[in-house]
CSV table of C-alpha atoms and ligand atoms in Angstrom, one decimal:
chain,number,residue,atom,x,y,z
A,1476,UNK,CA,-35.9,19.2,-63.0
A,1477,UNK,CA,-33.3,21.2,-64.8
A,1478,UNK,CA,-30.7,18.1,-63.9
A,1479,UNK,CA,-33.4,15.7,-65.1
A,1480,UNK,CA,-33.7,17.1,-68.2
A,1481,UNK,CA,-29.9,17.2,-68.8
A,1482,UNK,CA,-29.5,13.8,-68.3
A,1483,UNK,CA,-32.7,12.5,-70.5
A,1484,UNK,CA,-30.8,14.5,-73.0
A,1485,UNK,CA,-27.4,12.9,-72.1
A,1486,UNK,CA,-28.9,9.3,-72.3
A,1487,UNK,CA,-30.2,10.2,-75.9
A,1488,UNK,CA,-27.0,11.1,-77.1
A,1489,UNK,CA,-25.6,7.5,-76.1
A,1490,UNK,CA,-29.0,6.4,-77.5
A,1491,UNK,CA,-29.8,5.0,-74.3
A,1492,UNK,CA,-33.4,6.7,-73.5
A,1493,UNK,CA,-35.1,2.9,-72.8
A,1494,UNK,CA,-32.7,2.8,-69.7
A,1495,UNK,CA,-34.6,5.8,-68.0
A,1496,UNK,CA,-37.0,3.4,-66.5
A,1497,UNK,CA,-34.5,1.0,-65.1
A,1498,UNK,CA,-32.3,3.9,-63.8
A,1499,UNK,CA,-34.3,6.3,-62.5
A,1500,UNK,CA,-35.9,4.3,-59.4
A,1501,UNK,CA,-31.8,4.0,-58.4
A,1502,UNK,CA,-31.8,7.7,-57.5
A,1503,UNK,CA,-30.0,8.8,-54.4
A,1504,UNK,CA,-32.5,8.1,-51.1
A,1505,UNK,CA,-31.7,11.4,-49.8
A,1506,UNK,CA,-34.7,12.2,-47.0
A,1507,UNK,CA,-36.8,9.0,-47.9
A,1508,UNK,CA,-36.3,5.2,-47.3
A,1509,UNK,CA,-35.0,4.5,-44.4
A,1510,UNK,CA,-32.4,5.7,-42.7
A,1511,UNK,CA,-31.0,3.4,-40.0
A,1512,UNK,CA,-31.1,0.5,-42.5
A,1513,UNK,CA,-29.0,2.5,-45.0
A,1514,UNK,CA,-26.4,2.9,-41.7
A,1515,UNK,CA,-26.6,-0.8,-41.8
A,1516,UNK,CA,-26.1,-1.0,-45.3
A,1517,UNK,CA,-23.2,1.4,-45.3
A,1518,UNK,CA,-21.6,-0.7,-42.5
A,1519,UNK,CA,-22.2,-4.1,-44.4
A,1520,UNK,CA,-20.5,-2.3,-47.5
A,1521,UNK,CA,-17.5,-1.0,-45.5
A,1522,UNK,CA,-17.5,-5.1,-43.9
A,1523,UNK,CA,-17.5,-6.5,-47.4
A,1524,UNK,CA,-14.6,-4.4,-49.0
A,1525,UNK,CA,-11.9,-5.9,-46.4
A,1526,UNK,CA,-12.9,-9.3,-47.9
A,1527,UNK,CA,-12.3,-8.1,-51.3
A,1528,UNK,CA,-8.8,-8.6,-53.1
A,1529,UNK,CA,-7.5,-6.1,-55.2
A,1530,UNK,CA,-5.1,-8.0,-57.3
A,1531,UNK,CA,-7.8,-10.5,-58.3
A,1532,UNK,CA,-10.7,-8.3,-58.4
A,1533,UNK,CA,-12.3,-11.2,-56.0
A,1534,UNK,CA,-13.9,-11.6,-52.5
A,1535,UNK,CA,-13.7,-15.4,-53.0
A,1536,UNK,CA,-10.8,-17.0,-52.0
A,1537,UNK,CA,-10.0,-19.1,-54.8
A,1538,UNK,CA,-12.1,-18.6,-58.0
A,1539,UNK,CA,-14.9,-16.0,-59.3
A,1540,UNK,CA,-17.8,-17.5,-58.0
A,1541,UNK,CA,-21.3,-16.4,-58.8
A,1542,UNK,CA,-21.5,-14.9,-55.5
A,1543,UNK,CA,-19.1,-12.5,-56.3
A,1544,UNK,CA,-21.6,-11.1,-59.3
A,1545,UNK,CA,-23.8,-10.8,-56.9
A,1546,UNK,CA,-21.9,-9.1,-54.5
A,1547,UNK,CA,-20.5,-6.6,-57.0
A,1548,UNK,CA,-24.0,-5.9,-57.9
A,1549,UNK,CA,-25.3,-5.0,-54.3
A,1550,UNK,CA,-22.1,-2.6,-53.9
A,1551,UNK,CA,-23.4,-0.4,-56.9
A,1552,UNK,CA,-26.4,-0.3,-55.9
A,1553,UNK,CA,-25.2,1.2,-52.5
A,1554,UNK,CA,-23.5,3.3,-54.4
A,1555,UNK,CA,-26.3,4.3,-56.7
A,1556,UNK,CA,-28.8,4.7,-53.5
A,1557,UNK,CA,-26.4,6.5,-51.0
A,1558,UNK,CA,-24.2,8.6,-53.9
A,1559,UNK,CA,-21.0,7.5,-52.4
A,1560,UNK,CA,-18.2,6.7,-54.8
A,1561,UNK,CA,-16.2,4.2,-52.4
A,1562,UNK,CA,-16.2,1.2,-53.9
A,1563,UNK,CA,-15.7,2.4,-58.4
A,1564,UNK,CA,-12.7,0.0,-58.4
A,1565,UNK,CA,-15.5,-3.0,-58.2
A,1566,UNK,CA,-16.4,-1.4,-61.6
A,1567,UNK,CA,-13.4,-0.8,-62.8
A,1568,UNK,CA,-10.7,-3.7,-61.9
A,1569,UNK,CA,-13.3,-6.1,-60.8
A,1570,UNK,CA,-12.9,-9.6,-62.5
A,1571,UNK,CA,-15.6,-9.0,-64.0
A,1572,UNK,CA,-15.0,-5.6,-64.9
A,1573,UNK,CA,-11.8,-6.0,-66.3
A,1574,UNK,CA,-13.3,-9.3,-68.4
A,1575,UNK,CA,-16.0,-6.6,-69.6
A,1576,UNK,CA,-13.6,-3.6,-70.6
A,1577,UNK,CA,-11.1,-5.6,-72.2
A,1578,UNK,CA,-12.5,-6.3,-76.1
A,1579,UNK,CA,-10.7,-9.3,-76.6
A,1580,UNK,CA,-12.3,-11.3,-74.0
A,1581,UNK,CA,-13.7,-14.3,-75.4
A,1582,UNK,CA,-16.9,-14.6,-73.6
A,1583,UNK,CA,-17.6,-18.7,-74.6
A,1584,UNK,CA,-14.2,-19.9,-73.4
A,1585,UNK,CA,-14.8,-17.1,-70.1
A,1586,UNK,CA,-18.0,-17.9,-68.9
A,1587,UNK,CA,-18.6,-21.7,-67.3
A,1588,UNK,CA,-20.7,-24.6,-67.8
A,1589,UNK,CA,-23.4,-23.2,-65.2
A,1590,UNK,CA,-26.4,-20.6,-67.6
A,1591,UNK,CA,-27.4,-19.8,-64.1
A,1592,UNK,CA,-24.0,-17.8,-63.1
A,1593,UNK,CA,-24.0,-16.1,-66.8
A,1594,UNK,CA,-27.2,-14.9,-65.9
A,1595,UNK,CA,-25.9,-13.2,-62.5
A,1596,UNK,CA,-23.3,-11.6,-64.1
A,1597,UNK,CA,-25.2,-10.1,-66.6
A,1598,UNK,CA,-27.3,-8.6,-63.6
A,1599,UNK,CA,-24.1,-7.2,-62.1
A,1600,UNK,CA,-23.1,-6.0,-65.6
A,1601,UNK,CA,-26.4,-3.9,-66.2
A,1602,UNK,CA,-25.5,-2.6,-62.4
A,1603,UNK,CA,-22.2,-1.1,-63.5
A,1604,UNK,CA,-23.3,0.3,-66.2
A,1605,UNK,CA,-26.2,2.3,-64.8
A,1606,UNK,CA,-23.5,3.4,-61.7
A,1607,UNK,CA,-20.6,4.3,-64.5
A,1608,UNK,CA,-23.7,6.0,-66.5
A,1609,UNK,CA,-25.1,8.1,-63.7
A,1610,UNK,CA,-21.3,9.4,-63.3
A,1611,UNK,CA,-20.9,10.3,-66.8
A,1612,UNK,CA,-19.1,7.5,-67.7
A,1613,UNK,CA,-19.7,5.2,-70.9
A,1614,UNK,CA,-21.7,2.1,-69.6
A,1615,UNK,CA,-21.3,0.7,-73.1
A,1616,UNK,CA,-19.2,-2.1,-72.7
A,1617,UNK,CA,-20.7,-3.2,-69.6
A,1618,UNK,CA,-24.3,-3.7,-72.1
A,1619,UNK,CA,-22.0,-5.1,-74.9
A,1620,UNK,CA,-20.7,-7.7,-72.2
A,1621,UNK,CA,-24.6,-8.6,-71.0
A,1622,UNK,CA,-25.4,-8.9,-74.6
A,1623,UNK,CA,-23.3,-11.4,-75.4
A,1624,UNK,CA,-24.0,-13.3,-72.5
A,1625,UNK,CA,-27.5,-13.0,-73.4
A,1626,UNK,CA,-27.0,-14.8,-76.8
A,1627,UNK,CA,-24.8,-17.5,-75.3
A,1628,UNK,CA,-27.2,-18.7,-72.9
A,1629,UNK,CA,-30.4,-17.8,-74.7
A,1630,UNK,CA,-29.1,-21.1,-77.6
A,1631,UNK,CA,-29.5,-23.3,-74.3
A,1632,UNK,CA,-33.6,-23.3,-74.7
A,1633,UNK,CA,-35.2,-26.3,-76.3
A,1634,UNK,CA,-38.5,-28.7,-76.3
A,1635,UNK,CA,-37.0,-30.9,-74.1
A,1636,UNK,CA,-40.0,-31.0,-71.6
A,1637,UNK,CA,-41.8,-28.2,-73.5
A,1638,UNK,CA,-39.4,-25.8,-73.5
A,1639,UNK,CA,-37.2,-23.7,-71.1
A,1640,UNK,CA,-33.5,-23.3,-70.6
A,1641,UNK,CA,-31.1,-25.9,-69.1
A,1642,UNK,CA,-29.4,-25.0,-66.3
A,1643,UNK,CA,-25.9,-25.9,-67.4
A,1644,UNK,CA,-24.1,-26.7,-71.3
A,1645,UNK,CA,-24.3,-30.0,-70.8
A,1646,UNK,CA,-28.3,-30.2,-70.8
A,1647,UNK,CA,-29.1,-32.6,-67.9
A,1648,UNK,CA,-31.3,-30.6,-65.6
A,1649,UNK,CA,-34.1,-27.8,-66.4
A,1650,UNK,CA,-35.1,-26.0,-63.2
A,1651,UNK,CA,-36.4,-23.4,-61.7
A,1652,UNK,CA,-33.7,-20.3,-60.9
A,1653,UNK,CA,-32.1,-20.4,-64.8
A,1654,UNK,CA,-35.8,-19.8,-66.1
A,1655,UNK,CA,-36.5,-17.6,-63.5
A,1656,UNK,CA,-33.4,-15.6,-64.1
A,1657,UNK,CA,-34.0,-16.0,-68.0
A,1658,UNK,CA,-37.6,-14.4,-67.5
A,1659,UNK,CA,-36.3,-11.4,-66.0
A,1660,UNK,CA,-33.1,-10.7,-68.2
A,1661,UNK,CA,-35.3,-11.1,-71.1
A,1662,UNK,CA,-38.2,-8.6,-69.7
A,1663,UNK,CA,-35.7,-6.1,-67.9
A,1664,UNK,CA,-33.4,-6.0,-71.2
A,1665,UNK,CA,-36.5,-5.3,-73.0
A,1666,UNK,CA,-37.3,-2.4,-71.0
A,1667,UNK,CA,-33.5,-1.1,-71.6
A,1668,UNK,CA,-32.6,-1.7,-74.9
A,1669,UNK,CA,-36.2,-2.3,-76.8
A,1670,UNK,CA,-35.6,-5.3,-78.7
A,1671,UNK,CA,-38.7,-7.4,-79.7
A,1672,UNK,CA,-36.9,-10.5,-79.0
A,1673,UNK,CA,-36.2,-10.0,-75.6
A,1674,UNK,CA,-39.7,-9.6,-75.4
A,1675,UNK,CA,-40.9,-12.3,-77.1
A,1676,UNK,CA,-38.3,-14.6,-75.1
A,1677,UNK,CA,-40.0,-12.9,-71.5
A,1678,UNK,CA,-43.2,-14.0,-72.7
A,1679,UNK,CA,-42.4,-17.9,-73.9
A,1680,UNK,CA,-41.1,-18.2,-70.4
A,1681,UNK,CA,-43.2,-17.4,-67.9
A,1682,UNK,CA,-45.8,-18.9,-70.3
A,1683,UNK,CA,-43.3,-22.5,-70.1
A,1684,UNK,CA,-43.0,-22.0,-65.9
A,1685,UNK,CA,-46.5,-21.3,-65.2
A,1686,UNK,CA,-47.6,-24.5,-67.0
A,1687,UNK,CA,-43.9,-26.4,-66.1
A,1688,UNK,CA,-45.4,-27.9,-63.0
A,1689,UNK,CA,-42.0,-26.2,-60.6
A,1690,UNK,CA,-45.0,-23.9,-58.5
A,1691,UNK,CA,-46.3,-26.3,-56.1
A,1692,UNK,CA,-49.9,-26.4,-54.3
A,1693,UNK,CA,-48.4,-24.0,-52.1
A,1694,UNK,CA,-47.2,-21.4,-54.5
A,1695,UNK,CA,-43.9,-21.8,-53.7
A,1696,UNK,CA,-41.4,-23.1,-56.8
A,1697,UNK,CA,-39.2,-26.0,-56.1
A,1698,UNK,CA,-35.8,-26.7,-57.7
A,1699,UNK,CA,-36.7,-28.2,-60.8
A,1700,UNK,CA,-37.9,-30.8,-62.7
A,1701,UNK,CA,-37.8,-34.9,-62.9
A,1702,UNK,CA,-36.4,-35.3,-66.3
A,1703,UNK,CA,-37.7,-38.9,-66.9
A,1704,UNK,CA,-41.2,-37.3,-66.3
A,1705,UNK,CA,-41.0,-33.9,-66.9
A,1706,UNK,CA,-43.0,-32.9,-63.1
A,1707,UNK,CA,-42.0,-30.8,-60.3
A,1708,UNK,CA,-39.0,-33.1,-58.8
A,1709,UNK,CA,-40.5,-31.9,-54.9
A,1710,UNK,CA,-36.4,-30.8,-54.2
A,1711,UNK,CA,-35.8,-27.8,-51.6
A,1712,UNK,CA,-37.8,-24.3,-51.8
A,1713,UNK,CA,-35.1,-22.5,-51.7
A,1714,UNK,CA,-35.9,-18.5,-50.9
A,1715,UNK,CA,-34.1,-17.3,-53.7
A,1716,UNK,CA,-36.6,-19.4,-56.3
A,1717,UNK,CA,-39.3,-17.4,-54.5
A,1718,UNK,CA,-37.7,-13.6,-55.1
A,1719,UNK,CA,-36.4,-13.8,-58.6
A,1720,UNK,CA,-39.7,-15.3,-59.8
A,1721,UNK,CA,-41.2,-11.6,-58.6
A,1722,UNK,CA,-38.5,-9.7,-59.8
A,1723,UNK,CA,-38.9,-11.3,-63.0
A,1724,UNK,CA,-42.8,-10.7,-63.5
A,1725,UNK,CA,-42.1,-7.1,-62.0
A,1726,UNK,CA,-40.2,-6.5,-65.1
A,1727,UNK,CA,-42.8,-8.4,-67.8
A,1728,UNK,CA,-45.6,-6.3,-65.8
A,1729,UNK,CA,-43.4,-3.0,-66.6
A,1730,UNK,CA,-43.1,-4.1,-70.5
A,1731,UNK,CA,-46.6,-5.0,-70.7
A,1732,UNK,CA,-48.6,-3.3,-68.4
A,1733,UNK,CA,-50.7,-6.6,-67.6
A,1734,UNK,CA,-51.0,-5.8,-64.0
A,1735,UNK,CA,-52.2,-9.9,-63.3
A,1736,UNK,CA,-48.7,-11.0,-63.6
A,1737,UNK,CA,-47.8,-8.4,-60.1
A,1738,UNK,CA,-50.7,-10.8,-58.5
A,1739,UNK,CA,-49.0,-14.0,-59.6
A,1740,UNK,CA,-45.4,-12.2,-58.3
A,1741,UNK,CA,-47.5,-12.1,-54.8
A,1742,UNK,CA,-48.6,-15.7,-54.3
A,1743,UNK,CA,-45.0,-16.8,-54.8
A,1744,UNK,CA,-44.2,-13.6,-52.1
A,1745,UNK,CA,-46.7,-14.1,-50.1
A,1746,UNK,CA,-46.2,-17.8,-50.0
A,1747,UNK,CA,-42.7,-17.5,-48.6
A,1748,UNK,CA,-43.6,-14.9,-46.1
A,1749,UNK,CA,-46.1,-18.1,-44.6
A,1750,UNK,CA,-44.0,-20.7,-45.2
A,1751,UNK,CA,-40.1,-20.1,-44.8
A,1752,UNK,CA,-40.2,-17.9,-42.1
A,1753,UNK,CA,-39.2,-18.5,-38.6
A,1754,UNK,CA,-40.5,-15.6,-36.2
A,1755,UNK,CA,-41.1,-13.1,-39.1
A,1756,UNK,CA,-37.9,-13.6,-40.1
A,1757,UNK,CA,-36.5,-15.3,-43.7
A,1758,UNK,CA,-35.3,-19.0,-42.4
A,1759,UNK,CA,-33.4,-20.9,-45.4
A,1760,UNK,CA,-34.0,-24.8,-44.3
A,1761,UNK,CA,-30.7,-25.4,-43.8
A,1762,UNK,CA,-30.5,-22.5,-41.8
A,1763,UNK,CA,-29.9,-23.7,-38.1
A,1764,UNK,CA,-29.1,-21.4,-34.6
A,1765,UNK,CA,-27.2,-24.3,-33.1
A,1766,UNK,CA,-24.5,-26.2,-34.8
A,1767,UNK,CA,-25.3,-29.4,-36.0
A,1768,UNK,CA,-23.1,-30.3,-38.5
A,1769,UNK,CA,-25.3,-29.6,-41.1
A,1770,UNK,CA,-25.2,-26.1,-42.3
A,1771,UNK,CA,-26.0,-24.6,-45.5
A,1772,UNK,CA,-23.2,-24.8,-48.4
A,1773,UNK,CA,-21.5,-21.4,-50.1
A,1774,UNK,CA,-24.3,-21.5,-52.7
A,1775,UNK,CA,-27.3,-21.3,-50.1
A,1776,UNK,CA,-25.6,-18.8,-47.7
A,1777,UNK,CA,-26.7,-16.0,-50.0
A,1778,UNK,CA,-30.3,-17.3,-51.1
A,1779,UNK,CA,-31.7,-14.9,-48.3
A,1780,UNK,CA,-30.5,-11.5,-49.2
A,1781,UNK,CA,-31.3,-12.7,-52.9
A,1782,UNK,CA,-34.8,-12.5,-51.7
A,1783,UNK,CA,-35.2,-9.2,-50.8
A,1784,UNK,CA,-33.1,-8.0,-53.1
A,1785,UNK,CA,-35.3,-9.4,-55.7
A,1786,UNK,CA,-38.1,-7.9,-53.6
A,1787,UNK,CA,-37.3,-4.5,-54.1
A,1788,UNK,CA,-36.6,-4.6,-57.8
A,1789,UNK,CA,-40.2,-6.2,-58.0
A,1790,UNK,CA,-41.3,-3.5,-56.0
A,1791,UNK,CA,-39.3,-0.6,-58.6
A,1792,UNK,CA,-40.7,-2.7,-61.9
A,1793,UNK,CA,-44.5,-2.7,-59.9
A,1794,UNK,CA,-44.3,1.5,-58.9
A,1795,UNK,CA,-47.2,0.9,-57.2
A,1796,UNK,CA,-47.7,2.7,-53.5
A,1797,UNK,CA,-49.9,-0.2,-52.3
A,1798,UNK,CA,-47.4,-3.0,-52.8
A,1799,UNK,CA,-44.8,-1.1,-51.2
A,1800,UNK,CA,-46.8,-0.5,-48.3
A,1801,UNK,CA,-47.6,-4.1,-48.1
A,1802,UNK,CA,-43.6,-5.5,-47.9
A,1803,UNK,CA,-42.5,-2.5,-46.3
A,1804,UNK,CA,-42.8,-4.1,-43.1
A,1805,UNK,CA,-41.6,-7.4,-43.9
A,1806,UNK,CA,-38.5,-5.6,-44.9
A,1807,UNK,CA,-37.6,-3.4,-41.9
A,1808,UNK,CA,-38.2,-6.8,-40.0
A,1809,UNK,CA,-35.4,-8.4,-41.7
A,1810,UNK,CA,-32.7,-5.8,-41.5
A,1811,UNK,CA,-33.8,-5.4,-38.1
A,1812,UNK,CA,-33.3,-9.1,-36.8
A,1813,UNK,CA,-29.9,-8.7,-39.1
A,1814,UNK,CA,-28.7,-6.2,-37.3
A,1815,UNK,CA,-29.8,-7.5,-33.9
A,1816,UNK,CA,-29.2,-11.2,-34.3
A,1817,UNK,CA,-26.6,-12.1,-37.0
A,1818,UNK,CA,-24.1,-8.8,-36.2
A,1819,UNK,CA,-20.8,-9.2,-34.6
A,1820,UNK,CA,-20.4,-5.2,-33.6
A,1821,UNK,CA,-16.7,-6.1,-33.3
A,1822,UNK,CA,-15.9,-7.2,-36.7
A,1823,UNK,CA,-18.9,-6.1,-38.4
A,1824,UNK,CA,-19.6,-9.4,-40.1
A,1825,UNK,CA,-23.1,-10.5,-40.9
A,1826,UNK,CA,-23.9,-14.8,-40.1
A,1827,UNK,CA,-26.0,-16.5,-42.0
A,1828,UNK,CA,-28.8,-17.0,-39.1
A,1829,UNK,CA,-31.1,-14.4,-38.8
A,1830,UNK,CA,-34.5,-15.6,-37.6
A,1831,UNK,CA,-33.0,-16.0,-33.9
A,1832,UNK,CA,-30.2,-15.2,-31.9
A,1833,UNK,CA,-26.8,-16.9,-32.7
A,1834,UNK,CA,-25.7,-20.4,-30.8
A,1835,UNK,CA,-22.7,-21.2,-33.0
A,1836,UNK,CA,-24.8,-22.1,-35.8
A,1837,UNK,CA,-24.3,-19.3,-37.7
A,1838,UNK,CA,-21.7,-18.5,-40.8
A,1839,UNK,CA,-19.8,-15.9,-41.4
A,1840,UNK,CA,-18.3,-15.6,-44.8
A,1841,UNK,CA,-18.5,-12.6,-47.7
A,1842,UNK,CA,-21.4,-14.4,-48.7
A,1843,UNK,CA,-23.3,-13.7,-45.8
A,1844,UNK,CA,-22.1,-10.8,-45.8
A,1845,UNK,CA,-23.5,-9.7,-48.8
A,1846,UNK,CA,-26.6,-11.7,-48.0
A,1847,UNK,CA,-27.3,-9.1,-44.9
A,1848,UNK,CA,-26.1,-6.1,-46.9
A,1849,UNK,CA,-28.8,-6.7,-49.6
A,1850,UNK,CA,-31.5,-7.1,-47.0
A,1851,UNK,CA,-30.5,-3.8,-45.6
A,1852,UNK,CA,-30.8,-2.1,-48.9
A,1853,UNK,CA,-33.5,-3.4,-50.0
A,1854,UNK,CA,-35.1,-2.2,-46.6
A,1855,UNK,CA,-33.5,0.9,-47.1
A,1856,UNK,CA,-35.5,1.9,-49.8
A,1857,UNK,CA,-38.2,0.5,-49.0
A,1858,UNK,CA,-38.4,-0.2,-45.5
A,1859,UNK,CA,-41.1,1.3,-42.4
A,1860,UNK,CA,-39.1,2.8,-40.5
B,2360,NAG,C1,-32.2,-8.2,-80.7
B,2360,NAG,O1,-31.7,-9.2,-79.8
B,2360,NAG,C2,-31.4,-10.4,-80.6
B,2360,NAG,C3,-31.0,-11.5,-79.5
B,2360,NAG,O2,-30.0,-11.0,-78.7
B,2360,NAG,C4,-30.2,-10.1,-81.5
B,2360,NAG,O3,-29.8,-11.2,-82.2
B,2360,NAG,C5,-30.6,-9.0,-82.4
B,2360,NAG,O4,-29.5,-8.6,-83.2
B,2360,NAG,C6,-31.1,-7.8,-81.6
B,2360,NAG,N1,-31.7,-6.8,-82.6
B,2360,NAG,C7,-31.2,-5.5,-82.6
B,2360,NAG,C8,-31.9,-4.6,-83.5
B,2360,NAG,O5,-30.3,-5.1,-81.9
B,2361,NAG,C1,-38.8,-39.3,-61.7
B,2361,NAG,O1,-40.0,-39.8,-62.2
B,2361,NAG,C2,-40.0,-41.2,-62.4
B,2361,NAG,C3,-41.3,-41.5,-63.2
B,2361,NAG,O2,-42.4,-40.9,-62.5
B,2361,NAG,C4,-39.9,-41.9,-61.1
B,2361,NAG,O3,-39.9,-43.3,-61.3
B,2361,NAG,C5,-38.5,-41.5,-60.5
B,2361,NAG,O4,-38.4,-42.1,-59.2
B,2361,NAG,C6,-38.4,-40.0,-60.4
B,2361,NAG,N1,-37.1,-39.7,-60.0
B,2361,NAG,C7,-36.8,-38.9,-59.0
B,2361,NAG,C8,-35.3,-38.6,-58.7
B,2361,NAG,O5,-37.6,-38.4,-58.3
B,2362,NAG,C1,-16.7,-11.2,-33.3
B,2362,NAG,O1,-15.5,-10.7,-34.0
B,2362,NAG,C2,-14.4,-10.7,-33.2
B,2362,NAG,C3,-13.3,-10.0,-34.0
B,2362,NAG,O2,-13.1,-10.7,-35.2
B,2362,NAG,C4,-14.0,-12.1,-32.7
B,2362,NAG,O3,-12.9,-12.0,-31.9
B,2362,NAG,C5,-15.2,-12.6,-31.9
B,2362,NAG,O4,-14.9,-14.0,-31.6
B,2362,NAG,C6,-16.5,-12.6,-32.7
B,2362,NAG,N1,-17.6,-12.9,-31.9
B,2362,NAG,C7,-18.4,-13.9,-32.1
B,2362,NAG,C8,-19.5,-14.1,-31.1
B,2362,NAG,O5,-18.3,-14.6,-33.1
């Protein structure tokens, strides 16, 4: 309590009290959660870092790649849930550290085309800066950095098909994961930093998706729409459309206490626990035991874990025993079949097939590595077991 108390006080000093919400479901797991899945976790995190390059501040071979956001993100937030320190160079000499520490970085000429990827870095941002802030450390110019990108992609909406945000600069395509992603930086910022416009924006756009036509019959969203007619185009349901929808109305439930929008999150959930699932377990369509030539690309090896990880921030925004209960299952399942089906014990990398044992199918890449290590903590903190 004591401890508590001294660090409400510490986050009003930085005038950071809206962030309690946010940062206080990241507490260590200590005797709760579950255990054998934060083992897993641990061992995915410890997998991960030999892919990262400490020069570049990278996994990826070539380029930052919006994948790396994500994975940056999922290694503070094993730091935040276990306490370990291991990995603080991620947040310090990172690519997208460094980018966010340096005050000359000019954000518009840094960031690309693609108001999807902004969007995941801002989520990796707000990450480091509750990890740097929980260690006494300033998070301030990881908030300044999100902010930025905040404005820069927020002058992409328009009435182009009633609203919403396009996907890239060059305003060809309005879908699904940019508004999706839009929704929840716009109701999670609120709940940090306060500001009525980041309200107001959460609002107009779950108002724009729930009337855009993207959720079909089935309550799943596709990718986006038909721009000469301005309906659901009927392209892939991928998993990660499904989780950030939840996380998303998680958040707006959490600014506005309107607990209908946590029973909209679940149709979408529920919807892809029926439907893209192959023996209990998350199945991405291109997902395939056997290899046939046709596997899924570097974007879509990391849709999986993006669902759960989404998941469990729904779960945090809802703080609601019930719901938990309800996924908590669901969740152990996945970092079970993980750990049984997509592990190689000798290398410790994670595939990209889960649902089923392994016949040469499977990828193996940082990607999917991250994509297994979210599922484990996200069933870490919430899982059965
Ligand atoms: C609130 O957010 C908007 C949009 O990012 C920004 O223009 C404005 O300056 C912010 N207001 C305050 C008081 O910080
Ligand atoms: C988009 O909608 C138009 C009008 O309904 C239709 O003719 C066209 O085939 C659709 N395009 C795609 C790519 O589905
Ligand atoms: C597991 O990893 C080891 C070490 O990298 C490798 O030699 C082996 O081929 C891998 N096994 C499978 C089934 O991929």
């Amino acid at each position: 309590m004591a401890e508590f108390l001294a660090w409400v006080l510490y986050l009003a000093t930085l005038g950071l009290g809206g962030s309690i919400f946010v940062s206080a479901a990241f507490l260590p797991i200590q005797d709760r959660g579950c255990s054998q899945s934060l083992d897993h976790a641990l061992a995915a995190a410890r997998r991960l870092h030999s892919y990262y390059d400490k020069d570049r501040g990278m996994y990826s071979e070539n380029y930052y790649q919006w994948t790396d956001s994500n994975a940056l993100e999922d290694v503070q937030n094993i730091m935040l849930l276990s306490g370990s320190d291991a990995y603080t160079e991620t947040s310090e000499t990172s690519y997208l550290a460094r980018a966010a520490l340096d005050p000359g970085t000019d954000w518009s000429s840094w960031l690309g085309k693609y108001n999807d990827d902004t969007q995941w870095h801002v989520l990796s941002l707000w990450r480091m800066s509750d990890y740097k802030r929980r260690r006494g450390a300033d998070p301030r110019p990881y908030l300044a950095a999100a902010e930025r990108m905040y404005d820069i992609i927020s002058a992409h909406w328009d009435d182009e098909c009633g609203g919403g945000l396009w996907w890239t600069t060059e305003h060809a395509y309005k879908n699904a994961i940019t508004n999706e992603q839009f929704l929840l930086l716009s109701a999670a910022g609120y709940l940090r930093n306060h500001n009525q416009t980041y309200l107001g924006n959460a609002k107009t756009v779950w108002q724009w998706l729930r009337h855009s036509g993207m959720r079909n019959h089935r309550g799943l969203f596709n990718d986006g729409l038909n721009f000469t007619s301005c309906h659901n185009n009927g392209q892939t349901t991928w998993t990660y459309n499904q989780g950030l929808v939840a996380s998303g109305l998680g958040a707006l439930s959490a600014a506005t206490g309107d607990k209908t929008l946590l029973d909209e999150a679940e149709i979408t959930l529920d919807a892809t626990i029926a439907h893209l699932t192959t023996n209990g377990i998350l199945r991405e369509t291109c997902d395939k035991d056997t290899n046939e030539g046709k596997n899924c690309d570097g974007d879509q090896q990391i849709f999986k874990g993006l669902w759960t990880k989404h998941l469990m921030y729904y779960l945090e925004f809802a703080n609601e025993p019930h719901r938990v209960q309800k996924y908590s299952q669901f969740l152990s399942a996945q970092s079970a079949a993980i750990h049984h089906h997509a592990t190689n014990i000798t290398s410790g990398d994670i595939g990209s097939v889960w649902y089923t044992p392994n016949q040469a199918g499977s990828i193996f890449s940082y990607k999917t590595v991250t994509s297994g290590l979210a599922a484990h903590i996200a069933a870490a903190k919430y899982g059965a077991c």
